[in-house]
Every structure is written in C-alpha cells, then in structure tokens.
Amino acid sequence: MGNKQMHKVLVVDDEEPILELLKYNLEKGGYDVKTASDGSKAVDIAKKFVPDLVLLDIMMPKMDGVETCRLLRDIPELQKTFVVFLTARSEEYSEVAAFDVGADDYITKPIKPRALMSRISALFRRDSKKSSPSSLITIGELTIDRTSYTIKVNEKEINLPKKEFELLYFLAQNPNKVFSREDLLQNIWGSDVYVLARTVDVHIRKVREKIGDDFITTVKGVGYKFSLN
C-alpha cells in the first residue's frame, strides 16, 4: 500500500473470524491495527489509540454500531477519523441511520478484502488531496478553519463530525452557488461511496441545528446554497 505514515485502523465486530480476517489483511496492507469485540471496548480503545479509520459492525450485542458511532463522534480527537460501517443488512434504514450519526461509508457483508482495501485507500487518498491547501473562511460571524476542523459562530466553538464539516466548508467556499444533492454527494462523499441522496438532507439539517438557519438556503427543486446576506 505504501502508506508514508502508517494509518491507524480500529476494527469493531463481535465475530472473531471477521476481526481476524480484517486484521490480517489490513496489517498486510501496511496499517497499524487494533480490534474490539463490542462497542464499549471500541470507545475505550479509540480514546487512547486515536485511529484514522474505524471499521464498525452495525449489528452488535450490548451496544450497536449506530450508538457506538455516536459516542465516537463526541470525542473531539476523533473529529477527523473516518467511520466505515460493516453490515449484513442492506436495508435503507440501516444506511440512513449510519450516515445520520456521521458515517463516511457503508459496506455490506460478506466482505471482500480486496474491495474493502481499495475503498479504504480511496478514502485516505481523497482526504490527502483535500487537506493539502490550508484554508480559513470567515463570513460574517462564522469562521471555518479547514486545518483544525473547527467552526466558530460568534466566537463560540462548535464541533461538527467530518462529513458535516466538509459539507459546510464546500458550500462556504462557493457562496451563492446552488448545488444539487448529486453535486454534493459527488464532491463530499465521492463516486466510490454508495449513499442515498437523502443523506445530504440529513447532514444539512444537522449542520443547521448546530450553526443556525441563516447560512445554508434550500433552493426548492434544485438543491442547496451558502447564502451571503
């Protein structure tokens, strides 16, 4: 894989054979890997390990993947961490629930190691392209800092999960330009991630809940734009 700095991956699944299979393939691919067999262990490990990526099974006893992801997203050090759900369920509910709590991708079982590895590479590759320019956007009382993944509204710092942040940052970079859901899916999630158009609506709603309704405008029947008042 030739990772210059070794990316850290946390694999969370209650099935031991899957943990072993993924750990083997990831280590072979040059990743630093830790595993957890349930959600609460995953949260404990993640706090110390601070992974770049979490592979998270959605159906687990004690605490399911959706709740685990919610807890992971509350940890400030994990704001830039990718979360990819693994699940045997391909229902729309699972997909919407996963992206609702800040997942970056969604992979259905049975897992094909080679396909999984290429999806992971694509996530890291796209991220390195995005993070090369260091940028600060200030519009009125809103400040968005791309290097530290922080947002301030009226000097109050607000934490956004990775995808919500990227969505806001992308729209703010292109003020008053209208983007369709498809445009936003392509630019924020990429063509190699399979997500529903509704995912964009969910993320916009969550961003508005946190920063207020003044910045992102819905253009009926078309999409969304960042409004300069």
mmCIF file of C-alpha atoms in Angstrom:
data_model
loop_
_atom_site.group_PDB
_atom_site.id
_atom_site.type_symbol
_atom_site.label_atom_id
_atom_site.label_comp_id
_atom_site.label_asym_id
_atom_site.label_seq_id
_atom_site.Cartn_x
_atom_site.Cartn_y
_atom_site.Cartn_z
ATOM 1 C CA MET A 1 0.000 0.000 0.000
ATOM 2 C CA GLY A 2 2.993 2.229 0.628
ATOM 3 C CA ASN A 3 1.456 4.397 3.358
ATOM 4 C CA LYS A 4 4.042 7.078 4.123
ATOM 5 C CA GLN A 5 2.838 7.484 7.682
ATOM 6 C CA MET A 6 1.209 4.327 8.981
ATOM 7 C CA HIS A 7 -2.525 4.938 9.203
ATOM 8 C CA LYS A 8 -4.187 3.550 12.324
ATOM 9 C CA VAL A 9 -7.319 1.423 11.933
ATOM 10 C CA LEU A 10 -9.685 0.169 14.652
ATOM 11 C CA VAL A 11 -11.835 -2.831 13.652
ATOM 12 C CA VAL A 12 -15.001 -3.437 15.686
ATOM 13 C CA ASP A 13 -17.041 -6.618 15.242
ATOM 14 C CA ASP A 14 -18.498 -9.224 17.576
ATOM 15 C CA GLU A 15 -17.497 -12.058 15.225
ATOM 16 C CA GLU A 16 -13.926 -13.230 15.912
ATOM 17 C CA PRO A 17 -13.328 -14.690 12.388
ATOM 18 C CA ILE A 18 -14.177 -11.308 10.808
ATOM 19 C CA LEU A 19 -11.868 -9.468 13.223
ATOM 20 C CA GLU A 20 -9.033 -11.850 12.358
ATOM 21 C CA LEU A 21 -9.660 -11.674 8.594
ATOM 22 C CA LEU A 22 -9.712 -7.866 8.548
ATOM 23 C CA LYS A 23 -6.758 -7.501 10.929
ATOM 24 C CA TYR A 24 -4.680 -9.857 8.757
ATOM 25 C CA ASN A 25 -5.499 -8.016 5.517
ATOM 26 C CA LEU A 26 -5.051 -4.553 6.956
ATOM 27 C CA GLU A 27 -1.696 -5.341 8.585
ATOM 28 C CA LYS A 28 -0.573 -6.910 5.326
ATOM 29 C CA GLY A 29 -1.587 -3.646 3.635
ATOM 30 C CA GLY A 30 0.648 -1.640 5.969
ATOM 31 C CA TYR A 31 -1.863 -0.383 8.528
ATOM 32 C CA ASP A 32 -1.458 -0.241 12.321
ATOM 33 C CA VAL A 33 -4.482 -2.240 13.553
ATOM 34 C CA LYS A 34 -6.337 -2.684 16.840
ATOM 35 C CA THR A 35 -9.537 -4.693 17.313
ATOM 36 C CA ALA A 36 -12.537 -4.578 19.651
ATOM 37 C CA SER A 37 -15.339 -7.114 20.030
ATOM 38 C CA ASP A 38 -18.020 -4.681 21.201
ATOM 39 C CA GLY A 39 -18.938 -1.005 21.125
ATOM 40 C CA SER A 40 -17.960 -0.007 24.657
ATOM 41 C CA LYS A 41 -14.495 -1.559 24.262
ATOM 42 C CA ALA A 42 -14.171 0.248 20.920
ATOM 43 C CA VAL A 43 -14.863 3.639 22.532
ATOM 44 C CA ASP A 44 -12.266 2.966 25.279
ATOM 45 C CA ILE A 45 -9.616 1.860 22.770
ATOM 46 C CA ALA A 46 -10.383 4.750 20.386
ATOM 47 C CA LYS A 47 -9.742 7.356 23.111
ATOM 48 C CA LYS A 48 -6.164 6.083 23.575
ATOM 49 C CA PHE A 49 -5.401 4.782 20.067
ATOM 50 C CA VAL A 50 -6.979 7.743 18.162
ATOM 51 C CA PRO A 51 -7.474 5.812 14.895
ATOM 52 C CA ASP A 52 -7.563 7.405 11.444
ATOM 53 C CA LEU A 53 -10.311 4.952 10.481
ATOM 54 C CA VAL A 54 -12.861 2.832 12.365
ATOM 55 C CA LEU A 55 -14.415 -0.199 10.647
ATOM 56 C CA LEU A 56 -17.598 -0.704 12.637
ATOM 57 C CA ASP A 57 -20.115 -3.542 12.548
ATOM 58 C CA ILE A 58 -23.663 -2.188 12.766
ATOM 59 C CA MET A 59 -25.263 -5.228 14.452
ATOM 60 C CA MET A 60 -23.587 -5.984 17.787
ATOM 61 C CA PRO A 61 -24.846 -7.042 21.217
ATOM 62 C CA LYS A 62 -24.700 -4.592 24.181
ATOM 63 C CA MET A 63 -24.242 -1.507 22.003
ATOM 64 C CA ASP A 64 -24.942 -1.408 18.258
ATOM 65 C CA GLY A 65 -22.757 0.309 15.702
ATOM 66 C CA VAL A 66 -25.001 3.363 15.374
ATOM 67 C CA GLU A 67 -24.797 4.143 19.114
ATOM 68 C CA THR A 68 -21.046 3.384 19.110
ATOM 69 C CA CYS A 69 -20.532 5.801 16.209
ATOM 70 C CA ARG A 70 -22.488 8.487 18.044
ATOM 71 C CA LEU A 71 -20.180 8.124 21.067
ATOM 72 C CA LEU A 72 -17.055 8.129 18.880
ATOM 73 C CA ARG A 73 -18.192 11.331 17.150
ATOM 74 C CA ASP A 74 -18.482 13.002 20.572
ATOM 75 C CA ILE A 75 -14.736 12.555 21.165
ATOM 76 C CA PRO A 76 -13.007 15.781 19.983
ATOM 77 C CA GLU A 77 -9.791 13.956 18.937
ATOM 78 C CA LEU A 78 -11.813 11.803 16.527
ATOM 79 C CA GLN A 79 -13.375 14.641 14.515
ATOM 80 C CA LYS A 80 -11.190 13.791 11.501
ATOM 81 C CA THR A 81 -11.498 9.999 11.897
ATOM 82 C CA PHE A 82 -13.273 8.084 9.123
ATOM 83 C CA VAL A 83 -16.048 5.718 10.223
ATOM 84 C CA VAL A 84 -17.000 2.939 7.805
ATOM 85 C CA PHE A 85 -19.927 0.680 8.724
ATOM 86 C CA LEU A 86 -19.871 -3.054 8.040
ATOM 87 C CA THR A 87 -23.218 -4.780 7.945
ATOM 88 C CA ALA A 88 -25.087 -7.788 6.661
ATOM 89 C CA ARG A 89 -28.207 -5.638 6.442
ATOM 90 C CA SER A 90 -28.691 -3.700 3.242
ATOM 91 C CA GLU A 91 -31.993 -2.069 4.190
ATOM 92 C CA GLU A 92 -32.354 1.627 3.546
ATOM 93 C CA TYR A 93 -32.992 2.233 7.277
ATOM 94 C CA SER A 94 -29.522 0.981 8.215
ATOM 95 C CA GLU A 95 -27.894 3.182 5.609
ATOM 96 C CA VAL A 96 -29.770 6.314 6.653
ATOM 97 C CA ALA A 97 -29.142 5.602 10.357
ATOM 98 C CA ALA A 98 -25.425 5.105 9.659
ATOM 99 C CA PHE A 99 -24.976 8.385 7.788
ATOM 100 C CA ASP A 100 -27.217 10.167 10.273
ATOM 101 C CA VAL A 101 -24.612 9.610 13.020
ATOM 102 C CA GLY A 102 -21.697 10.682 10.835
ATOM 103 C CA ALA A 103 -20.525 7.583 8.933
ATOM 104 C CA ASP A 104 -18.274 8.142 5.902
ATOM 105 C CA ASP A 105 -19.006 4.909 4.058
ATOM 106 C CA TYR A 106 -21.089 1.775 4.278
ATOM 107 C CA ILE A 107 -20.003 -1.721 3.225
ATOM 108 C CA THR A 108 -22.279 -4.767 3.160
ATOM 109 C CA LYS A 109 -21.153 -8.241 4.183
ATOM 110 C CA PRO A 110 -19.843 -10.680 3.103
ATOM 111 C CA ILE A 111 -16.720 -8.520 2.973
ATOM 112 C CA LYS A 112 -14.375 -8.967 0.031
ATOM 113 C CA PRO A 113 -10.959 -7.990 1.461
ATOM 114 C CA ARG A 114 -9.562 -6.659 -1.810
ATOM 115 C CA ALA A 115 -12.595 -4.439 -2.445
ATOM 116 C CA LEU A 116 -12.510 -3.218 1.161
ATOM 117 C CA MET A 117 -8.816 -2.335 0.906
ATOM 118 C CA SER A 118 -9.383 -0.313 -2.266
ATOM 119 C CA ARG A 119 -12.293 1.571 -0.645
ATOM 120 C CA ILE A 120 -10.078 2.413 2.362
ATOM 121 C CA SER A 121 -7.241 3.570 0.086
ATOM 122 C CA ALA A 122 -9.686 5.784 -1.812
ATOM 123 C CA LEU A 123 -10.880 7.415 1.429
ATOM 124 C CA PHE A 124 -7.333 8.238 2.548
ATOM 125 C CA ARG A 125 -6.320 9.350 -0.947
ATOM 126 C CA ARG A 126 -9.248 11.729 -1.258
ATOM 127 C CA ASP A 127 -8.560 13.077 2.233
ATOM 128 C CA SER A 128 -4.908 13.845 1.460
ATOM 129 C CA LYS A 129 -5.967 15.770 -1.657
ATOM 130 C CA LYS A 130 -8.465 17.782 0.370
ATOM 131 C CA SER A 131 -6.158 18.613 3.239
ATOM 132 C CA SER A 132 -3.273 19.958 1.159
ATOM 133 C CA PRO A 133 -4.458 23.597 0.998
ATOM 134 C CA SER A 134 -4.714 25.154 4.453
ATOM 135 C CA SER A 135 -7.723 27.460 4.477
ATOM 136 C CA LEU A 136 -9.620 29.754 6.752
ATOM 137 C CA ILE A 137 -13.023 31.053 5.698
ATOM 138 C CA THR A 138 -14.605 33.939 7.583
ATOM 139 C CA ILE A 139 -18.083 35.066 6.582
ATOM 140 C CA GLY A 140 -19.793 37.446 8.992
ATOM 141 C CA GLU A 141 -19.834 35.822 12.433
ATOM 142 C CA LEU A 142 -18.942 32.392 11.006
ATOM 143 C CA THR A 143 -15.323 31.172 10.897
ATOM 144 C CA ILE A 144 -14.373 27.815 9.352
ATOM 145 C CA ASP A 145 -10.822 26.541 9.820
ATOM 146 C CA ARG A 146 -10.021 23.641 7.471
ATOM 147 C CA THR A 147 -6.674 22.802 9.100
ATOM 148 C CA SER A 148 -8.000 22.313 12.626
ATOM 149 C CA TYR A 149 -11.541 21.226 11.628
ATOM 150 C CA THR A 150 -13.033 23.899 13.872
ATOM 151 C CA ILE A 151 -16.004 26.191 13.405
ATOM 152 C CA LYS A 152 -16.859 29.299 15.358
ATOM 153 C CA VAL A 153 -20.142 31.193 15.352
ATOM 154 C CA ASN A 154 -19.931 34.487 17.250
ATOM 155 C CA GLU A 155 -16.641 33.251 18.764
ATOM 156 C CA LYS A 156 -18.367 30.129 20.146
ATOM 157 C CA GLU A 157 -16.612 26.942 19.022
ATOM 158 C CA ILE A 158 -18.847 24.242 17.525
ATOM 159 C CA ASN A 159 -17.837 20.649 16.827
ATOM 160 C CA LEU A 160 -19.095 19.085 13.601
ATOM 161 C CA PRO A 161 -18.469 15.488 12.502
ATOM 162 C CA LYS A 162 -16.172 15.161 9.495
ATOM 163 C CA LYS A 163 -18.809 14.957 6.757
ATOM 164 C CA GLU A 164 -20.940 17.768 8.190
ATOM 165 C CA PHE A 165 -17.821 19.934 8.375
ATOM 166 C CA GLU A 166 -16.804 19.131 4.791
ATOM 167 C CA LEU A 167 -20.297 19.845 3.512
ATOM 168 C CA LEU A 168 -20.380 23.264 5.201
ATOM 169 C CA TYR A 169 -16.822 24.067 4.102
ATOM 170 C CA PHE A 170 -17.546 23.120 0.474
ATOM 171 C CA LEU A 171 -20.697 25.270 0.315
ATOM 172 C CA ALA A 172 -18.947 28.202 2.061
ATOM 173 C CA GLN A 173 -16.103 28.034 -0.474
ATOM 174 C CA ASN A 174 -18.678 28.587 -3.212
ATOM 175 C CA PRO A 175 -21.048 31.215 -1.777
ATOM 176 C CA ASN A 176 -24.367 31.844 -3.548
ATOM 177 C CA LYS A 177 -23.742 28.943 -5.944
ATOM 178 C CA VAL A 178 -26.514 26.343 -5.974
ATOM 179 C CA PHE A 179 -25.523 22.657 -5.796
ATOM 180 C CA SER A 180 -27.837 19.709 -6.382
ATOM 181 C CA ARG A 181 -27.810 16.757 -3.981
ATOM 182 C CA GLU A 182 -25.940 14.789 -6.655
ATOM 183 C CA ASP A 183 -23.250 17.526 -6.889
ATOM 184 C CA LEU A 184 -22.798 17.453 -3.126
ATOM 185 C CA LEU A 185 -22.687 13.640 -2.956
ATOM 186 C CA GLN A 186 -20.024 13.626 -5.669
ATOM 187 C CA ASN A 187 -17.898 16.335 -4.050
ATOM 188 C CA ILE A 188 -18.194 15.309 -0.391
ATOM 189 C CA TRP A 189 -18.653 11.528 -0.470
ATOM 190 C CA GLY A 190 -17.055 10.768 -3.859
ATOM 191 C CA SER A 191 -18.173 8.490 -6.662
ATOM 192 C CA ASP A 192 -16.831 5.328 -4.993
ATOM 193 C CA VAL A 193 -19.158 5.600 -1.973
ATOM 194 C CA TYR A 194 -22.761 4.480 -2.380
ATOM 195 C CA VAL A 195 -25.072 6.786 -0.461
ATOM 196 C CA LEU A 196 -28.656 7.943 -0.793
ATOM 197 C CA ALA A 197 -29.480 11.496 -1.900
ATOM 198 C CA ARG A 198 -31.447 11.801 1.356
ATOM 199 C CA THR A 199 -28.143 11.595 3.227
ATOM 200 C CA VAL A 200 -27.375 15.145 2.050
ATOM 201 C CA ASP A 201 -30.680 16.409 3.520
ATOM 202 C CA VAL A 202 -29.907 14.726 6.853
ATOM 203 C CA HIS A 203 -26.456 16.331 7.024
ATOM 204 C CA ILE A 204 -27.757 19.788 6.033
ATOM 205 C CA ARG A 205 -30.410 19.540 8.751
ATOM 206 C CA LYS A 206 -27.773 18.630 11.353
ATOM 207 C CA VAL A 207 -25.461 21.478 10.301
ATOM 208 C CA ARG A 208 -28.359 23.948 10.567
ATOM 209 C CA GLU A 209 -29.236 22.649 14.045
ATOM 210 C CA LYS A 210 -25.698 23.483 15.166
ATOM 211 C CA ILE A 211 -24.882 26.762 13.384
ATOM 212 C CA GLY A 212 -28.375 28.188 12.773
ATOM 213 C CA ASP A 213 -30.563 28.543 9.688
ATOM 214 C CA ASP A 214 -29.018 31.733 8.306
ATOM 215 C CA PHE A 215 -26.184 30.272 6.255
ATOM 216 C CA ILE A 216 -27.472 27.379 4.117
ATOM 217 C CA THR A 217 -30.523 28.037 1.948
ATOM 218 C CA THR A 218 -32.728 25.418 0.302
ATOM 219 C CA VAL A 219 -33.460 26.164 -3.352
ATOM 220 C CA LYS A 220 -36.698 24.268 -3.947
ATOM 221 C CA GLY A 221 -36.470 21.527 -6.549
ATOM 222 C CA VAL A 222 -32.780 22.227 -7.160
ATOM 223 C CA GLY A 223 -30.592 21.851 -4.073
ATOM 224 C CA TYR A 224 -28.696 23.994 -1.583
ATOM 225 C CA LYS A 225 -26.518 27.085 -1.489
ATOM 226 C CA PHE A 226 -24.472 29.001 1.054
ATOM 227 C CA SER A 227 -26.076 32.444 1.290
ATOM 228 C CA LEU A 228 -24.206 35.691 1.718
ATOM 229 C CA ASN A 229 -26.625 38.047 3.443
#
